[in-house]
């Protein structure tokens, strides 16, 4: 593919095409209504290419989210937990149709389950990096679990009710429920 601004040839992998195609499809409809055949047909790639990179459509949905969220996180210099919360709500609102459809998935492959696990792992790693420790106490793991589950549930409810409140209001609400000890741990001050 020729990139018009850099005048360079860009190589896009089938994996990247599938991730972008999934984003476009889920911006229009729920994953529950999509089949692998729908996805590969839309993306103009083979089923074997699909299965080379992904186990199923849910794996692709999760990868699609990770690609977008990691791009968002990379754009925030000197990231702090408060920034992550605000940016998460802004990001979800910007991609409203995708997230509305993603949060409608049910069961063990649900987007909600994936998101709780993603945020838990991300926060745990962030705390380890900030504190310079290799292990985290069970108490802190409980805090992380509470935050990951709570933020996911708040984001889901906010999304499904139409995102009427601004992202900044949602960030303030989330921050109010955290103790000073957790805020300090996450460097929210």
mmCIF file of C-alpha atoms in Angstrom:
data_model
loop_
_atom_site.group_PDB
_atom_site.id
_atom_site.type_symbol
_atom_site.label_atom_id
_atom_site.label_comp_id
_atom_site.label_asym_id
_atom_site.label_seq_id
_atom_site.Cartn_x
_atom_site.Cartn_y
_atom_site.Cartn_z
ATOM 1 C CA UNK A 1 0.000 0.000 0.000
ATOM 2 C CA UNK A 2 1.341 3.451 -0.927
ATOM 3 C CA UNK A 3 1.285 6.002 1.885
ATOM 4 C CA UNK A 4 0.424 9.414 0.353
ATOM 5 C CA UNK A 5 2.161 11.559 2.988
ATOM 6 C CA UNK A 6 5.499 9.794 3.243
ATOM 7 C CA UNK A 7 5.516 8.517 -0.342
ATOM 8 C CA UNK A 8 6.657 5.163 1.004
ATOM 9 C CA UNK A 9 5.229 1.734 0.432
ATOM 10 C CA UNK A 10 3.601 0.385 3.593
ATOM 11 C CA UNK A 11 3.182 -3.330 4.112
ATOM 12 C CA UNK A 12 0.020 -4.223 5.989
ATOM 13 C CA UNK A 13 -0.225 -7.736 7.351
ATOM 14 C CA UNK A 14 -3.341 -9.869 7.257
ATOM 15 C CA UNK A 15 -3.422 -9.574 11.051
ATOM 16 C CA UNK A 16 -3.557 -5.773 10.841
ATOM 17 C CA UNK A 17 -6.243 -5.939 8.157
ATOM 18 C CA UNK A 18 -8.319 -8.270 10.365
ATOM 19 C CA UNK A 19 -7.925 -6.019 13.419
ATOM 20 C CA UNK A 20 -8.973 -2.919 11.480
ATOM 21 C CA UNK A 21 -11.799 -4.802 9.771
ATOM 22 C CA UNK A 22 -13.089 -6.090 13.106
ATOM 23 C CA UNK A 23 -13.103 -2.556 14.482
ATOM 24 C CA UNK A 24 -15.110 -1.366 11.471
ATOM 25 C CA UNK A 25 -17.564 -4.274 11.673
ATOM 26 C CA UNK A 26 -18.086 -3.930 15.429
ATOM 27 C CA UNK A 27 -18.707 -0.226 14.976
ATOM 28 C CA UNK A 28 -21.780 -1.296 12.996
ATOM 29 C CA UNK A 29 -22.997 -4.446 14.750
ATOM 30 C CA UNK A 30 -22.585 -6.740 17.726
ATOM 31 C CA UNK A 31 -20.031 -9.526 17.623
ATOM 32 C CA UNK A 32 -22.930 -11.874 18.394
ATOM 33 C CA UNK A 33 -24.185 -11.218 14.852
ATOM 34 C CA UNK A 34 -20.795 -11.731 13.195
ATOM 35 C CA UNK A 35 -19.298 -14.976 11.945
ATOM 36 C CA UNK A 36 -15.708 -15.707 10.966
ATOM 37 C CA UNK A 37 -16.962 -15.941 7.366
ATOM 38 C CA UNK A 38 -18.410 -12.413 7.653
ATOM 39 C CA UNK A 39 -15.104 -11.106 8.981
ATOM 40 C CA UNK A 40 -12.837 -12.734 6.377
ATOM 41 C CA UNK A 41 -15.193 -11.758 3.570
ATOM 42 C CA UNK A 42 -15.247 -8.123 4.736
ATOM 43 C CA UNK A 43 -11.458 -8.077 5.131
ATOM 44 C CA UNK A 44 -10.816 -10.021 1.920
ATOM 45 C CA UNK A 45 -8.498 -12.503 3.634
ATOM 46 C CA UNK A 46 -8.661 -16.282 3.808
ATOM 47 C CA UNK A 47 -10.000 -18.323 6.724
ATOM 48 C CA UNK A 48 -6.550 -19.880 7.092
ATOM 49 C CA UNK A 49 -5.069 -16.386 7.526
ATOM 50 C CA UNK A 50 -7.687 -15.664 10.170
ATOM 51 C CA UNK A 51 -6.865 -18.829 12.118
ATOM 52 C CA UNK A 52 -3.127 -18.248 11.736
ATOM 53 C CA UNK A 53 -3.504 -15.219 14.024
ATOM 54 C CA UNK A 54 -6.680 -15.752 16.043
ATOM 55 C CA UNK A 55 -8.445 -18.613 17.820
ATOM 56 C CA UNK A 56 -11.914 -17.222 17.168
ATOM 57 C CA UNK A 57 -13.819 -13.980 16.677
ATOM 58 C CA UNK A 58 -13.578 -13.169 20.393
ATOM 59 C CA UNK A 59 -9.803 -13.446 20.310
ATOM 60 C CA UNK A 60 -9.822 -10.983 17.395
ATOM 61 C CA UNK A 61 -12.156 -8.628 19.304
ATOM 62 C CA UNK A 62 -9.794 -8.667 22.290
ATOM 63 C CA UNK A 63 -6.776 -8.083 20.067
ATOM 64 C CA UNK A 64 -8.602 -5.203 18.397
ATOM 65 C CA UNK A 65 -9.199 -3.586 21.782
ATOM 66 C CA UNK A 66 -5.608 -4.157 22.912
ATOM 67 C CA UNK A 67 -4.255 -2.582 19.726
ATOM 68 C CA UNK A 68 -6.397 0.512 20.189
ATOM 69 C CA UNK A 69 -5.832 0.879 23.944
ATOM 70 C CA UNK A 70 -2.069 0.400 23.634
ATOM 71 C CA UNK A 71 -1.990 3.088 20.968
ATOM 72 C CA UNK A 72 -3.893 5.363 23.357
ATOM 73 C CA UNK A 73 -1.564 4.564 26.283
ATOM 74 C CA UNK A 74 1.513 5.203 24.147
ATOM 75 C CA UNK A 75 0.189 8.686 23.371
ATOM 76 C CA UNK A 76 0.122 9.749 27.055
ATOM 77 C CA UNK A 77 3.527 10.980 28.252
ATOM 78 C CA UNK A 78 4.476 10.278 31.878
ATOM 79 C CA UNK A 79 1.304 8.296 32.427
ATOM 80 C CA UNK A 80 -0.414 8.319 35.818
ATOM 81 C CA UNK A 81 -3.409 6.302 36.933
ATOM 82 C CA UNK A 82 -5.615 9.416 36.950
ATOM 83 C CA UNK A 83 -4.647 10.093 33.332
ATOM 84 C CA UNK A 84 -5.420 6.495 32.400
ATOM 85 C CA UNK A 85 -8.922 6.731 33.852
ATOM 86 C CA UNK A 86 -9.717 9.991 32.083
ATOM 87 C CA UNK A 87 -8.164 8.840 28.811
ATOM 88 C CA UNK A 88 -10.029 5.536 29.030
ATOM 89 C CA UNK A 89 -13.390 7.319 29.251
ATOM 90 C CA UNK A 90 -12.418 9.684 26.398
ATOM 91 C CA UNK A 91 -11.265 6.714 24.319
ATOM 92 C CA UNK A 92 -14.457 4.733 24.958
ATOM 93 C CA UNK A 93 -16.586 7.755 24.019
ATOM 94 C CA UNK A 94 -14.566 8.343 20.835
ATOM 95 C CA UNK A 95 -15.210 4.715 19.836
ATOM 96 C CA UNK A 96 -18.774 4.635 21.153
ATOM 97 C CA UNK A 97 -20.285 2.243 18.602
ATOM 98 C CA UNK A 98 -17.470 -0.299 18.947
ATOM 99 C CA UNK A 99 -17.681 -0.340 22.750
ATOM 100 C CA UNK A 100 -21.472 -0.372 22.847
ATOM 101 C CA UNK A 101 -21.409 -3.510 20.714
ATOM 102 C CA UNK A 102 -18.422 -5.005 22.570
ATOM 103 C CA UNK A 103 -20.091 -4.643 25.973
ATOM 104 C CA UNK A 104 -23.146 -6.514 24.691
ATOM 105 C CA UNK A 105 -21.182 -9.780 24.475
ATOM 106 C CA UNK A 106 -22.021 -12.363 27.132
ATOM 107 C CA UNK A 107 -20.333 -15.402 28.664
ATOM 108 C CA UNK A 108 -16.751 -16.450 29.276
ATOM 109 C CA UNK A 109 -15.576 -14.769 26.053
ATOM 110 C CA UNK A 110 -17.273 -11.504 26.942
ATOM 111 C CA UNK A 111 -15.517 -8.226 26.427
ATOM 112 C CA UNK A 112 -16.235 -7.334 30.054
ATOM 113 C CA UNK A 113 -14.297 -10.383 31.334
ATOM 114 C CA UNK A 114 -11.416 -9.618 28.998
ATOM 115 C CA UNK A 115 -11.329 -5.965 30.075
ATOM 116 C CA UNK A 116 -11.269 -6.762 33.810
ATOM 117 C CA UNK A 117 -8.324 -9.124 33.252
ATOM 118 C CA UNK A 118 -6.542 -6.662 30.967
ATOM 119 C CA UNK A 119 -6.803 -3.780 33.457
ATOM 120 C CA UNK A 120 -5.853 -6.048 36.389
ATOM 121 C CA UNK A 121 -2.659 -7.151 34.617
ATOM 122 C CA UNK A 122 -1.888 -3.602 33.468
ATOM 123 C CA UNK A 123 -2.321 -2.070 36.944
ATOM 124 C CA UNK A 124 -0.364 -4.843 38.634
ATOM 125 C CA UNK A 125 2.549 -4.378 36.240
ATOM 126 C CA UNK A 126 2.384 -0.578 36.641
ATOM 127 C CA UNK A 127 2.541 -0.853 40.429
ATOM 128 C CA UNK A 128 5.439 -3.295 40.250
ATOM 129 C CA UNK A 129 7.288 -0.886 37.958
ATOM 130 C CA UNK A 130 6.602 2.153 40.183
ATOM 131 C CA UNK A 131 7.527 0.408 43.431
ATOM 132 C CA UNK A 132 10.434 -1.571 42.003
ATOM 133 C CA UNK A 133 9.188 -4.812 43.545
ATOM 134 C CA UNK A 134 8.739 -8.225 42.000
ATOM 135 C CA UNK A 135 5.783 -9.208 44.135
ATOM 136 C CA UNK A 136 2.660 -7.495 45.364
ATOM 137 C CA UNK A 137 0.901 -8.201 48.637
ATOM 138 C CA UNK A 138 -2.505 -9.930 48.646
ATOM 139 C CA UNK A 139 -4.007 -6.692 50.020
ATOM 140 C CA UNK A 140 -2.735 -4.666 47.054
ATOM 141 C CA UNK A 141 -3.889 -7.410 44.669
ATOM 142 C CA UNK A 142 -7.354 -7.007 46.203
ATOM 143 C CA UNK A 143 -7.203 -3.248 45.560
ATOM 144 C CA UNK A 144 -6.150 -3.872 41.966
ATOM 145 C CA UNK A 145 -8.953 -6.383 41.476
ATOM 146 C CA UNK A 146 -11.483 -3.925 42.918
ATOM 147 C CA UNK A 147 -10.265 -1.116 40.669
ATOM 148 C CA UNK A 148 -10.143 -3.260 37.513
ATOM 149 C CA UNK A 149 -13.608 -4.718 38.142
ATOM 150 C CA UNK A 150 -15.101 -1.414 39.231
ATOM 151 C CA UNK A 151 -13.716 0.639 36.358
ATOM 152 C CA UNK A 152 -14.863 -1.955 33.859
ATOM 153 C CA UNK A 153 -18.365 -2.047 35.327
ATOM 154 C CA UNK A 154 -18.575 1.761 35.435
ATOM 155 C CA UNK A 155 -17.358 2.003 31.820
ATOM 156 C CA UNK A 156 -19.885 -0.641 30.764
ATOM 157 C CA UNK A 157 -22.850 1.006 32.487
ATOM 158 C CA UNK A 158 -21.848 4.456 31.231
ATOM 159 C CA UNK A 159 -21.519 3.096 27.688
ATOM 160 C CA UNK A 160 -24.814 1.206 27.698
ATOM 161 C CA UNK A 161 -26.744 4.202 29.049
ATOM 162 C CA UNK A 162 -25.490 6.393 26.207
ATOM 163 C CA UNK A 163 -22.444 8.155 27.702
ATOM 164 C CA UNK A 164 -24.443 11.226 28.718
ATOM 165 C CA UNK A 165 -21.921 12.354 31.345
ATOM 166 C CA UNK A 166 -18.590 13.838 30.221
ATOM 167 C CA UNK A 167 -15.479 11.648 30.669
ATOM 168 C CA UNK A 168 -14.120 14.082 33.270
ATOM 169 C CA UNK A 169 -17.213 13.585 35.457
ATOM 170 C CA UNK A 170 -16.828 9.820 35.208
ATOM 171 C CA UNK A 171 -13.155 10.093 36.191
ATOM 172 C CA UNK A 172 -14.055 12.209 39.250
ATOM 173 C CA UNK A 173 -16.696 9.685 40.313
ATOM 174 C CA UNK A 174 -14.253 6.815 40.021
ATOM 175 C CA UNK A 175 -11.610 8.703 41.987
ATOM 176 C CA UNK A 176 -13.999 9.493 44.870
ATOM 177 C CA UNK A 177 -14.381 5.839 45.817
ATOM 178 C CA UNK A 178 -10.650 5.222 46.195
ATOM 179 C CA UNK A 179 -8.968 5.499 49.591
ATOM 180 C CA UNK A 180 -5.989 7.831 50.069
ATOM 181 C CA UNK A 181 -3.783 4.753 50.431
ATOM 182 C CA UNK A 182 -4.836 3.425 47.021
ATOM 183 C CA UNK A 183 -4.543 6.888 45.468
ATOM 184 C CA UNK A 184 -0.988 7.141 46.791
ATOM 185 C CA UNK A 185 -0.170 3.685 45.506
ATOM 186 C CA UNK A 186 -1.446 4.657 42.080
ATOM 187 C CA UNK A 187 0.020 8.175 42.345
ATOM 188 C CA UNK A 188 -3.309 9.939 41.816
ATOM 189 C CA UNK A 189 -2.389 13.020 43.858
#
